[in-house]
Short mmCIF file of C-alpha atoms in Angstrom, two decimals:
data_model
loop_
_atom_site.label_atom_id
_atom_site.label_comp_id
_atom_site.label_asym_id
_atom_site.label_seq_id
_atom_site.Cartn_x
_atom_site.Cartn_y
_atom_site.Cartn_z
CA MET A 1 -5.28 -2.11 40.64
CA THR A 2 -2.40 -3.55 38.61
CA THR A 3 -3.13 -1.14 35.75
CA PHE A 4 -3.30 1.78 38.17
CA VAL A 5 0.06 0.81 39.66
CA SER A 6 1.56 0.64 36.16
CA VAL A 7 0.31 4.13 35.41
CA LEU A 8 1.85 5.42 38.66
CA TYR A 9 5.16 3.81 37.74
CA ILE A 10 5.15 5.50 34.33
CA ILE A 11 4.50 8.87 35.98
CA ALA A 12 7.33 8.20 38.44
CA PHE A 13 9.77 7.30 35.63
CA ALA A 14 8.89 10.48 33.75
CA LEU A 15 9.54 12.53 36.89
CA PHE A 16 12.87 10.75 37.46
CA ILE A 17 14.08 11.66 33.99
CA TYR A 18 12.68 15.19 34.08
CA GLY A 19 14.23 15.77 37.50
CA LEU A 20 17.58 14.47 36.29
CA MET A 21 17.46 16.91 33.38
CA GLY A 22 17.04 19.72 35.92
CA LEU A 23 20.31 18.79 37.61
CA THR A 24 22.28 19.96 34.58
CA GLY A 25 22.38 23.54 35.84
CA PRO A 26 22.39 25.33 39.20
CA ARG A 27 19.29 27.39 38.42
CA THR A 28 17.16 24.29 37.96
CA ALA A 29 19.01 21.86 40.24
CA VAL A 30 16.87 22.38 43.35
CA ARG A 31 13.66 22.11 41.33
CA GLY A 32 14.98 19.01 39.57
CA ASN A 33 15.84 17.42 42.90
CA TRP A 34 12.32 18.03 44.20
CA ILE A 35 10.76 16.67 41.01
CA ALA A 36 12.80 13.47 41.25
CA ALA A 37 11.93 13.17 44.95
CA VAL A 38 8.22 13.41 44.11
CA GLY A 39 8.73 10.73 41.50
CA MET A 40 10.34 8.47 44.10
CA GLY A 41 7.46 9.11 46.47
CA ILE A 42 4.99 8.06 43.78
CA ALA A 43 7.05 4.94 43.06
CA VAL A 44 7.01 3.99 46.76
CA ILE A 45 3.23 4.48 46.97
CA ALA A 46 2.75 2.42 43.80
CA THR A 47 4.84 -0.40 45.27
CA LEU A 48 2.79 -0.40 48.47
CA LEU A 49 -0.36 -0.78 46.38
CA LEU A 50 0.85 -3.99 44.75
CA PRO A 51 -1.35 -7.02 45.46
CA GLY A 52 -0.08 -9.20 48.29
CA MET A 53 1.77 -6.44 50.09
CA GLY A 54 1.96 -7.19 53.83
CA ASN A 55 3.98 -6.67 57.02
CA TRP A 56 2.70 -3.12 57.26
CA TRP A 57 4.14 -2.52 60.71
CA LEU A 58 7.63 -3.31 59.40
CA ILE A 59 7.12 -0.99 56.46
CA VAL A 60 5.91 1.84 58.70
CA LEU A 61 8.79 1.21 61.11
CA GLY A 62 11.28 1.43 58.24
CA LEU A 63 9.77 4.66 56.94
CA VAL A 64 9.82 6.22 60.41
CA LEU A 65 13.40 5.18 61.15
CA GLY A 66 14.58 6.36 57.73
CA THR A 67 12.90 9.73 58.19
CA VAL A 68 14.13 10.20 61.74
CA VAL A 69 17.72 9.42 60.78
CA GLY A 70 17.89 10.79 57.24
CA VAL A 71 16.17 14.17 57.46
CA PRO A 72 18.09 15.58 60.46
CA ALA A 73 21.38 14.23 59.09
CA ALA A 74 20.82 15.86 55.70
CA ARG A 75 19.74 19.18 57.23
CA ARG A 76 22.61 19.41 59.72
CA VAL A 77 25.47 18.25 57.53
CA LYS A 78 28.04 20.92 56.74
CA MET A 79 29.00 21.52 53.15
CA THR A 80 32.54 20.37 53.99
CA ALA A 81 31.13 17.01 55.06
CA MET A 82 28.82 16.57 52.07
CA PRO A 83 31.18 14.12 50.27
CA GLN A 84 31.16 11.87 53.35
CA MET A 85 27.36 11.96 53.47
CA VAL A 86 27.11 11.14 49.77
CA ALA A 87 29.40 8.14 50.32
CA LEU A 88 27.44 7.03 53.38
CA PHE A 89 23.99 7.36 51.80
CA ASN A 90 25.22 5.61 48.67
CA GLY A 91 26.54 2.76 50.78
CA VAL A 92 23.20 2.40 52.54
CA GLY A 93 21.55 1.79 49.16
CA GLY A 94 24.01 -0.96 48.28
CA GLY A 95 23.61 -2.53 51.71
CA ALA A 96 19.83 -2.53 51.36
CA VAL A 97 20.09 -4.35 48.02
CA ALA A 98 22.43 -6.97 49.52
CA LEU A 99 20.01 -7.60 52.40
CA ILE A 100 17.06 -7.91 50.00
CA ALA A 101 19.02 -10.50 48.03
CA TRP A 102 19.59 -12.45 51.23
CA VAL A 103 15.88 -12.27 52.11
CA GLU A 104 14.96 -13.40 48.60
CA PHE A 105 17.25 -16.42 49.00
CA ARG A 106 15.54 -17.36 52.26
CA THR A 107 11.96 -16.85 51.11
CA THR A 108 12.47 -18.93 47.93
CA ASP A 109 14.40 -21.72 49.65
CA GLY A 110 17.56 -20.95 47.75
CA TYR A 111 15.76 -19.87 44.57
CA ALA A 112 14.15 -23.29 44.25
CA HIS A 113 11.49 -23.39 41.50
CA GLU A 114 12.61 -19.92 40.37
CA PRO A 115 13.88 -19.25 36.82
CA LEU A 116 17.67 -19.27 36.51
CA TYR A 117 17.76 -15.57 35.62
CA VAL A 118 16.21 -14.73 39.02
CA ALA A 119 19.02 -16.51 40.85
CA ILE A 120 21.71 -14.92 38.66
CA ALA A 121 20.29 -11.39 38.99
CA SER A 122 19.81 -11.75 42.73
CA LEU A 123 23.32 -13.10 43.31
CA PHE A 124 24.80 -10.35 41.13
CA ALA A 125 22.89 -7.80 43.22
CA ALA A 126 24.14 -9.42 46.43
CA ILE A 127 27.79 -9.25 45.34
CA VAL A 128 27.76 -5.75 43.83
CA GLY A 129 25.54 -4.33 46.59
CA SER A 130 27.79 -5.70 49.31
CA VAL A 131 30.92 -4.40 47.57
CA SER A 132 29.26 -0.98 47.27
CA PHE A 133 28.16 -0.91 50.92
CA TRP A 134 31.50 -1.81 52.45
CA GLY A 135 33.54 0.10 49.89
CA SER A 136 31.45 3.22 50.51
CA ASN A 137 32.00 2.89 54.23
CA ILE A 138 35.76 2.76 53.70
CA ALA A 139 35.50 5.82 51.45
CA PHE A 140 33.51 7.55 54.18
CA GLY A 141 36.20 6.68 56.73
CA LYS A 142 38.95 8.08 54.51
CA LEU A 143 37.07 11.31 53.82
CA GLN A 144 36.15 11.71 57.49
CA GLU A 145 39.80 11.00 58.35
CA LEU A 146 38.79 8.07 60.55
CA ILE A 147 41.09 6.07 58.27
CA SER A 148 44.29 7.33 56.69
CA GLY A 149 43.68 8.85 53.27
CA ARG A 150 46.85 7.22 52.01
CA PRO A 151 46.81 3.87 50.23
CA ILE A 152 46.69 0.99 52.70
CA THR A 153 47.81 -2.34 51.26
CA VAL A 154 49.01 -5.76 52.38
CA GLY A 155 51.91 -5.60 49.98
CA ARG A 156 52.39 -8.41 47.49
CA LEU A 157 49.48 -10.33 48.99
CA GLN A 158 47.03 -7.64 47.82
CA GLN A 159 46.37 -9.00 44.36
CA PRO A 160 46.22 -12.71 45.29
CA LEU A 161 43.93 -11.92 48.23
CA ASN A 162 41.46 -10.03 46.06
CA VAL A 163 41.49 -12.77 43.44
CA VAL A 164 40.73 -15.32 46.15
CA LEU A 165 37.80 -13.22 47.41
CA VAL A 166 36.38 -12.93 43.90
CA LEU A 167 36.70 -16.67 43.38
CA VAL A 168 35.03 -17.43 46.72
CA ALA A 169 32.06 -15.17 45.90
CA LEU A 170 31.73 -16.68 42.41
CA ALA A 171 32.09 -20.25 43.65
CA CYS A 172 29.35 -19.79 46.25
CA SER A 173 27.14 -18.12 43.64
CA VAL A 174 27.62 -20.94 41.13
CA ALA A 175 26.78 -23.50 43.82
CA ILE A 176 23.57 -21.64 44.68
CA ALA A 177 22.55 -21.23 41.04
CA SER A 178 23.18 -24.95 40.55
CA GLY A 179 20.60 -25.82 43.19
CA ALA A 180 22.40 -25.81 46.55
CA ASN A 181 20.26 -24.11 49.20
CA SER A 182 22.52 -23.97 52.25
CA GLU A 183 22.28 -20.54 53.85
CA LEU A 184 26.00 -20.67 54.55
CA LEU A 185 26.55 -20.22 50.83
CA ILE A 186 24.68 -16.91 50.57
CA ILE A 187 26.41 -15.74 53.75
CA GLY A 188 29.70 -16.70 52.10
CA VAL A 189 28.77 -14.62 49.05
CA LEU A 190 27.97 -11.57 51.19
CA LEU A 191 31.08 -11.91 53.38
CA ALA A 192 33.45 -12.44 50.45
CA ALA A 193 31.95 -9.45 48.63
CA ALA A 194 32.17 -7.36 51.81
CA ALA A 195 35.85 -8.19 52.23
CA LEU A 196 36.41 -7.45 48.54
CA GLY A 197 34.79 -4.01 48.90
CA VAL A 198 37.06 -3.21 51.84
CA MET A 199 40.23 -4.55 50.22
CA VAL A 200 39.61 -2.78 46.91
CA VAL A 201 38.99 0.69 48.37
CA LEU A 202 41.59 0.67 51.17
CA PRO A 203 44.57 0.81 48.76
CA ILE A 204 43.08 3.67 46.72
CA GLY A 205 44.54 7.02 47.72
CA GLY A 206 42.50 9.96 48.93
CA ALA A 207 43.13 11.90 45.73
CA ASP A 208 41.04 9.34 43.84
CA MET A 209 38.12 9.39 46.30
CA PRO A 210 35.83 11.56 44.09
CA VAL A 211 36.11 8.98 41.32
CA VAL A 212 35.67 6.09 43.77
CA ILE A 213 32.48 7.61 45.20
CA SER A 214 31.05 8.05 41.72
CA LEU A 215 32.01 4.49 40.76
CA LEU A 216 30.46 3.00 43.89
CA ASN A 217 27.34 5.04 43.19
CA ALA A 218 27.14 3.38 39.79
CA PHE A 219 27.60 -0.01 41.48
CA THR A 220 24.67 0.67 43.79
CA GLY A 221 22.47 1.59 40.83
CA LEU A 222 23.42 -1.54 38.89
CA SER A 223 22.81 -3.77 41.92
CA ALA A 224 19.38 -2.17 42.44
CA ALA A 225 18.50 -2.73 38.77
CA ALA A 226 19.54 -6.37 39.01
CA MET A 227 17.48 -6.83 42.15
CA GLY A 228 14.53 -5.24 40.38
CA LEU A 229 14.92 -7.81 37.60
CA ALA A 230 14.90 -10.62 40.17
CA LEU A 231 11.82 -9.21 41.92
CA ASP A 232 10.07 -8.24 38.69
CA ASN A 233 9.84 -4.68 39.98
CA THR A 234 9.87 -2.22 37.08
CA ALA A 235 10.45 0.83 39.29
CA LEU A 236 13.58 -0.68 40.79
CA ILE A 237 14.91 -1.61 37.36
CA VAL A 238 14.39 1.86 35.88
CA ALA A 239 15.64 3.81 38.92
CA GLY A 240 18.65 1.53 39.25
CA MET A 241 19.59 1.85 35.59
CA ILE A 242 19.29 5.64 35.73
CA VAL A 243 21.62 5.75 38.73
CA GLY A 244 23.98 3.18 37.24
CA ALA A 245 24.18 4.88 33.85
CA SER A 246 24.60 8.42 35.19
CA GLY A 247 27.17 7.24 37.74
CA SER A 248 29.13 5.39 35.07
CA ILE A 249 29.17 8.42 32.76
CA LEU A 250 30.28 10.72 35.59
CA THR A 251 32.99 8.27 36.65
CA ASN A 252 34.34 8.15 33.11
CA LEU A 253 34.33 11.95 32.79
CA MET A 254 36.16 12.39 36.09
CA ALA A 255 38.72 9.73 35.26
CA LYS A 256 39.45 11.55 31.99
CA ALA A 257 39.81 14.81 33.92
CA MET A 258 42.56 13.12 35.93
CA ASN A 259 44.13 11.52 32.84
CA ARG A 260 43.52 8.16 34.46
CA SER A 261 41.64 5.16 33.20
CA ILE A 262 38.99 3.65 35.46
CA PRO A 263 40.82 0.29 35.51
CA ALA A 264 44.03 2.10 36.53
CA ILE A 265 42.24 3.76 39.45
CA VAL A 266 40.62 0.51 40.57
CA ALA A 267 43.96 -1.26 40.05
CA GLY A 268 45.11 0.61 43.13
CA GLY A 269 42.90 -1.84 44.97
CA PHE A 270 44.62 -4.73 43.25
CA GLY A 271 48.13 -3.89 44.29
CA GLY A 272 48.67 -0.95 41.95
CA GLY A 273 48.68 1.81 44.58
CA THR A 274 51.75 2.92 46.46
CA ALA A 275 51.91 5.07 49.54
CA VAL A 276 53.44 8.51 49.15
CA THR A 277 55.15 10.20 52.04
CA ALA A 278 53.66 13.62 52.68
CA GLY A 279 56.07 16.52 52.68
CA SER A 280 58.86 14.32 51.38
CA GLY A 281 60.01 17.07 49.08
CA SER A 282 62.75 19.60 49.77
CA GLU A 283 60.44 22.42 50.78
CA GLU A 284 62.77 23.54 53.60
CA GLN A 285 65.56 24.28 51.12
CA ARG A 286 63.33 26.11 48.61
CA PRO A 287 62.52 29.79 49.02
CA VAL A 288 58.91 30.87 49.50
CA ARG A 289 57.65 34.42 49.10
CA SER A 290 54.94 35.49 51.55
CA THR A 291 52.57 38.44 51.34
CA SER A 292 49.99 40.26 53.44
CA ALA A 293 46.28 40.89 53.02
CA GLY A 294 46.99 44.56 52.33
CA ASP A 295 49.47 43.79 49.56
CA ALA A 296 47.12 41.22 48.05
CA ALA A 297 44.27 43.75 48.04
CA ILE A 298 46.40 46.38 46.32
CA GLN A 299 47.61 43.88 43.74
CA MET A 300 44.05 42.84 42.86
CA ALA A 301 42.69 46.40 42.98
CA TYR A 302 45.05 47.40 40.17
CA ALA A 303 44.39 44.30 38.08
CA SER A 304 42.16 44.05 35.01
CA LYS A 305 41.27 40.40 35.48
CA VAL A 306 41.31 38.25 38.61
CA MET A 307 40.78 34.49 38.44
CA VAL A 308 39.70 32.79 41.69
CA VAL A 309 40.76 29.13 41.94
CA PRO A 310 38.77 27.44 44.73
CA GLY A 311 39.67 24.13 46.34
CA TYR A 312 38.95 22.03 49.38
CA GLY A 313 40.59 24.64 51.62
CA MET A 314 37.79 27.07 50.75
CA ALA A 315 35.24 24.42 51.71
CA VAL A 316 36.91 23.69 55.05
CA ALA A 317 37.08 27.39 55.92
CA GLN A 318 33.54 28.06 54.62
CA ALA A 319 35.00 31.05 52.82
CA GLN A 320 32.65 31.11 49.82
CA HIS A 321 30.51 33.99 51.10
CA ALA A 322 33.58 36.09 51.88
CA VAL A 323 34.91 35.31 48.41
CA ARG A 324 31.65 36.49 46.88
CA GLU A 325 31.86 39.75 48.87
CA MET A 326 35.45 40.26 47.71
CA ALA A 327 34.44 39.63 44.09
CA ASP A 328 31.59 42.16 44.36
CA LEU A 329 34.03 44.83 45.56
CA LEU A 330 36.47 44.08 42.74
CA GLU A 331 33.73 44.11 40.13
CA GLY A 332 32.56 47.41 41.56
CA LYS A 333 35.99 48.77 40.65
CA GLY A 334 35.59 47.54 37.07
CA ILE A 335 37.72 44.42 37.50
CA GLU A 336 36.65 41.19 35.81
CA VAL A 337 36.40 38.30 38.28
CA LEU A 338 36.09 34.71 37.11
CA TYR A 339 36.27 31.33 38.87
CA ALA A 340 38.40 28.47 37.54
CA ILE A 341 36.80 25.12 38.40
CA HIS A 342 38.69 21.84 38.15
CA PRO A 343 36.43 18.78 37.70
CA VAL A 344 37.90 16.96 40.71
CA ALA A 345 38.57 19.93 43.00
CA GLY A 346 37.29 19.14 46.48
CA ARG A 347 36.10 15.76 47.63
CA MET A 348 33.19 14.98 45.32
CA PRO A 349 31.99 15.83 41.82
CA GLY A 350 30.77 19.43 41.62
CA HIS A 351 31.92 20.28 45.15
CA MET A 352 33.12 23.77 44.25
CA ASN A 353 30.07 24.50 42.10
CA VAL A 354 27.78 23.68 45.03
CA LEU A 355 29.70 25.93 47.44
CA LEU A 356 29.79 28.90 45.06
CA ALA A 357 26.13 28.46 44.14
CA GLU A 358 25.33 28.58 47.86
CA ALA A 359 27.04 31.99 47.95
CA ASP A 360 24.96 33.17 44.94
CA VAL A 361 27.93 33.40 42.62
CA ARG A 362 26.70 33.80 39.05
CA TYR A 363 26.94 30.56 37.12
CA GLU A 364 28.29 32.45 34.10
CA SER A 365 31.35 33.39 36.14
CA LEU A 366 32.30 29.74 36.68
CA LYS A 367 34.66 28.50 34.01
CA GLU A 368 35.55 24.90 33.30
CA MET A 369 39.15 23.78 33.16
CA ASP A 370 39.79 24.15 29.42
CA GLU A 371 38.27 27.62 29.25
CA SER A 372 40.08 28.68 32.42
CA ASN A 373 43.44 27.54 31.09
CA SER A 374 42.93 29.58 27.93
CA GLN A 375 42.32 32.69 30.06
CA PHE A 376 45.14 32.36 32.60
CA PRO A 377 47.76 34.00 30.31
CA GLN A 378 45.54 37.12 30.20
CA THR A 379 44.92 37.01 33.98
CA ASP A 380 46.71 39.59 36.12
CA VAL A 381 46.15 37.83 39.45
CA ALA A 382 45.20 34.20 40.08
CA LEU A 383 43.91 33.83 43.63
CA VAL A 384 44.24 30.19 44.72
CA ILE A 385 42.10 29.40 47.77
CA GLY A 386 42.93 26.00 49.16
CA ALA A 387 43.42 24.28 45.80
CA ASN A 388 46.52 22.12 45.86
CA ASP A 389 47.00 19.06 43.67
CA VAL A 390 44.85 20.44 40.82
CA THR A 391 47.25 23.41 40.44
CA ASN A 392 50.53 21.51 40.80
CA PRO A 393 52.81 22.11 37.77
CA ALA A 394 54.56 18.80 38.56
CA ALA A 395 51.67 17.12 36.76
CA GLN A 396 53.12 18.57 33.54
CA THR A 397 56.84 18.81 34.28
CA ASP A 398 57.84 15.91 36.53
CA PRO A 399 57.54 12.41 35.00
CA GLY A 400 58.32 10.93 38.41
CA SER A 401 55.38 12.61 40.11
CA PRO A 402 52.39 10.42 41.12
CA ILE A 403 50.09 12.95 39.42
CA TYR A 404 52.13 13.27 36.23
CA GLY A 405 49.82 13.53 33.22
CA MET A 406 46.80 14.72 35.20
CA PRO A 407 45.20 17.77 33.57
CA ILE A 408 45.59 20.75 35.88
CA LEU A 409 44.59 24.38 36.08
CA THR A 410 47.63 26.13 34.64
CA VAL A 411 47.64 28.83 37.30
CA ASN A 412 51.39 29.33 36.82
CA SER A 413 50.74 30.88 33.39
CA SER A 414 49.08 33.90 35.06
CA ARG A 415 51.04 37.09 35.46
CA SER A 416 51.02 36.69 39.26
CA VAL A 417 49.67 34.15 41.75
CA ILE A 418 48.48 34.55 45.33
CA VAL A 419 47.95 31.33 47.28
CA LEU A 420 45.80 31.32 50.42
CA LYS A 421 46.81 28.42 52.63
CA ARG A 422 47.15 27.53 56.29
CA SER A 423 50.62 26.03 55.89
CA MET A 424 52.98 24.42 53.41
CA SER A 425 51.40 21.00 53.95
CA SER A 426 50.73 18.74 50.98
CA GLY A 427 47.35 18.08 49.39
CA PHE A 428 45.32 14.88 49.34
CA ALA A 429 47.80 13.26 46.91
CA GLY A 430 50.48 13.66 49.56
CA ILE A 431 53.05 15.51 47.42
CA ASP A 432 54.63 18.94 47.48
CA ASN A 433 53.25 21.65 45.17
CA ASP A 434 55.85 23.28 42.93
CA LEU A 435 53.53 26.25 42.40
CA PHE A 436 54.30 27.49 45.91
CA TYR A 437 57.96 28.03 44.96
CA ASP A 438 57.34 29.77 41.65
CA PRO A 439 58.94 33.27 41.72
CA LYS A 440 55.64 34.85 40.66
CA THR A 441 53.75 33.17 43.55
CA ALA A 442 53.12 34.85 46.91
CA MET A 443 51.79 32.88 49.89
CA LEU A 444 49.17 34.38 52.23
CA PHE A 445 49.18 32.07 55.24
CA GLY A 446 46.19 31.67 57.52
CA ASP A 447 42.57 30.55 57.58
CA ALA A 448 41.07 31.18 54.14
CA LYS A 449 37.92 32.83 55.45
CA SER A 450 39.86 35.16 57.75
CA SER A 451 42.38 35.99 55.03
CA VAL A 452 39.66 36.83 52.49
CA ALA A 453 37.84 38.89 55.12
CA GLU A 454 41.02 40.89 55.72
CA ILE A 455 41.42 41.44 51.98
CA VAL A 456 37.80 42.66 51.86
CA GLU A 457 38.50 45.23 54.56
CA GLU A 458 41.62 46.39 52.76
CA LEU A 459 39.68 46.74 49.50
CA LYS A 460 37.04 48.83 51.23
CA ALA A 461 39.77 51.13 52.50
CA LEU A 462 41.26 51.71 49.05
#
C-alpha cells in the first residue's frame, strides 16, 4: 500500500506541474486548472490511503462542509469580487496550516520525543500560517471596503509594536523547542502571529493590495511546505513549495512593475506607510474638458489605431463585453484596436487579462506595458476605461507624489485621450490624476458599461 501511495503522489506532482504550465496562457489556463485540480484530488485520495488513517466521520464532514461552502461561493462570485475571494481562500489555507500545527503540538505532547526539526518546522508553519490567515482577512476587508483602503497605523508605536509581537512569537517558539509543553505557549505563538498579520497589513495602502495578496499566497505555500516536513507528508511539501515559489516569483515581478522593493512595501506595515488624503489636489481650480459618446465615436471612427486601457472601473461596470463589441465595430472599419495592460491594473495579478478573456478578446491584442508604451506615440486615440493610478503622469513628473517612480502606461504620449470615468474621484492610491487635466484629454463621465454601449450605438449609426 505504501508503494501504491508513493506512485499516486508522483502522478499528482506531475499533474501539479503540468497544470501550472497550462496557466501561462489564456488558451490553456482552464485546462491547466482542471489538470492541477485532478492532481490535488489524487493527492487527497493517496493521503486517505495512508496506513493508520482514522476519524473518517471528521474527514467526511470536512469534505462536505468544504464542498458546500466552496463550490457555491466560487460559482456565484462576480469577477469584480474575485480579488477578495482569492484573498479569502488563500487565508483559509494559512489558517488550516496554523490549526494543524496546534493539533500536532497537542498530539505529541509539545513535540516530546520528536526530532528537533519537526518542532522547528511545525512552529514555523504555525507562525507563517497564522500571519497569512489574519493578514489575508485584513486584505479581504480592504478590498471589500469593510475596512478603509488607506493605511491604518498606530503612529510611532507601529514599529515597536510589531517588533514586540515578533519577539513574543519567537520567544514562545524557542521555549517550546527547548522542551516546554505548556499549551499556553503554542496559543501565545498563534495569537502573536495573528496580531502581527493584522498589524503588518493594516498600514499597507490599497494600491499595494495586489502585491500583498501575492506575498501572502507565497506565505501560505511556505507554511504548508513546512508543515509537510513536520508531518513527513511529501504531497504537502511539494504542493506547498510550488505555491510558495510561484507566489514569490509573482510578488517580485509585481513589485518591480511598481518600481518598489518587496521590503519597502512590507515596510508600510512597520511604520513606513503614510495616509494620503483623497482629492487633496487642486482639481477644482484646474480645467477639465468633457466630451460626449457621439464625439468619442466620431473621433475613434476616423482613427487608424485605438488603444484601450482597461482598469478596475471596467471590472466594476462589467463593461468588458461592451468593449469587445465596440472593438469589433472599429476593426470592421479597418481600425487597429489593441489593449494596453498594466501588471497591477485592477485588484489582483492578471485581473484585466481574466476579464478580457471572458469577453473572448484575442490574446494577441493584449499588449504588456513595455510594448504598449512603445506604441502610444503612434496611437490616435487612447481610450482609458477606469484605469487611474497606472496612467498618472505624476509617477514620472512629480517627485513628491506617493507613486513617483512607478512604471506607468504612458497614455499621455498618444495623440488624443478619452477617459471613461464616473467622476473626478481619485484611484486606490488616493491621489489626483494629472492625466485628466492634460489638454489632449477629454472626459466622458458616467458608468463605463453605459458609456461604451452609447459609443457602440453611435458607431453603428456612422
